[in-house]
């Protein structure tokens, strides 16, 4: 007996597949649109941050510390992921704090402002190292921030040395970092350590006058007068 097999397409199934396809297409379009707007929004904020940063640079030339502070703060709000912005804002906070510290009689409000500025300087310097931990400039900036607080903040010496050490590890051929950390030991009276770093700086750059000068001063304080004389020469 001959049998004829007919494939009957269900109208309902066909419509279901069609609806499902439309749903997928719509979802893809929505996702792409969201990605487009997100990237456009991100680029717009990054551009606006760069404009604010440039304006802050012009304010620096005009010695307008208040404008610099506000513009750099707005820059970071727009784009908090750039270590350079954080370093600059850290330095600005520290500079304003240093200016306040020059005053003989601080009011309670000014004293609170000084503490806030110092905390922000440290926070922003740390943020820069977190954003780019392999950039020696970030660690050097953090070290300089802590160094300016030696005698003011407890433990600043240890944090300074630790930060300089990290910077040196990342920039092993930079002699200036050796002079900087040597200066920290010099001021602490740790002259053997200071001399060692000044010698390393000379080894890296034999024509670096500042390294010889610091080393000669160190020898002089150690009463190594002949070495001091030769080094001065």
C-alpha angles and dihedrals in degrees: 000000000000117000123197114209115207123193106214114198114218112230089208094054092047091052091048091054090048092051091048091052091050090050091052092048092048091049092050091049091049092049092048091048092050091049090049094051092043092052092044090050091049093050091047092053092046091051092047089050091053090051090051090048092051091049089051089054090055090049089054089057088052091050090237100150095176092054091046091051094049095043094049091048090052089047091057092046089056095044116009094170101078115094093202091061090052093049092051093048090048091054092048092052090049093048093052090046090051090051090052091049089060090068115098099213115034119194119227089257092051092047090053090047090051092053091047092050092050092049091049091048091054093042094051093044090052091046090056091055090048092051093049112011094172096059109099090203091066093053092044089052091050090049092051090049092054091042091059088056097053107127091020105060123041114246094015091128094057093046090048094053092044092052093047089049091055090048092051092050089054095042104031094165097052109107096189091068089057091053091049096051090041088056090055091054090043091057090047091054092246092134098166091057092043092051091050093057094044088052090051090052090053090049090054095044113017093187095054103124095190091059092053091046093052092044091050091051089051092051089048092055089048088053090242089138100166091051089046092051093049092047093049088052 
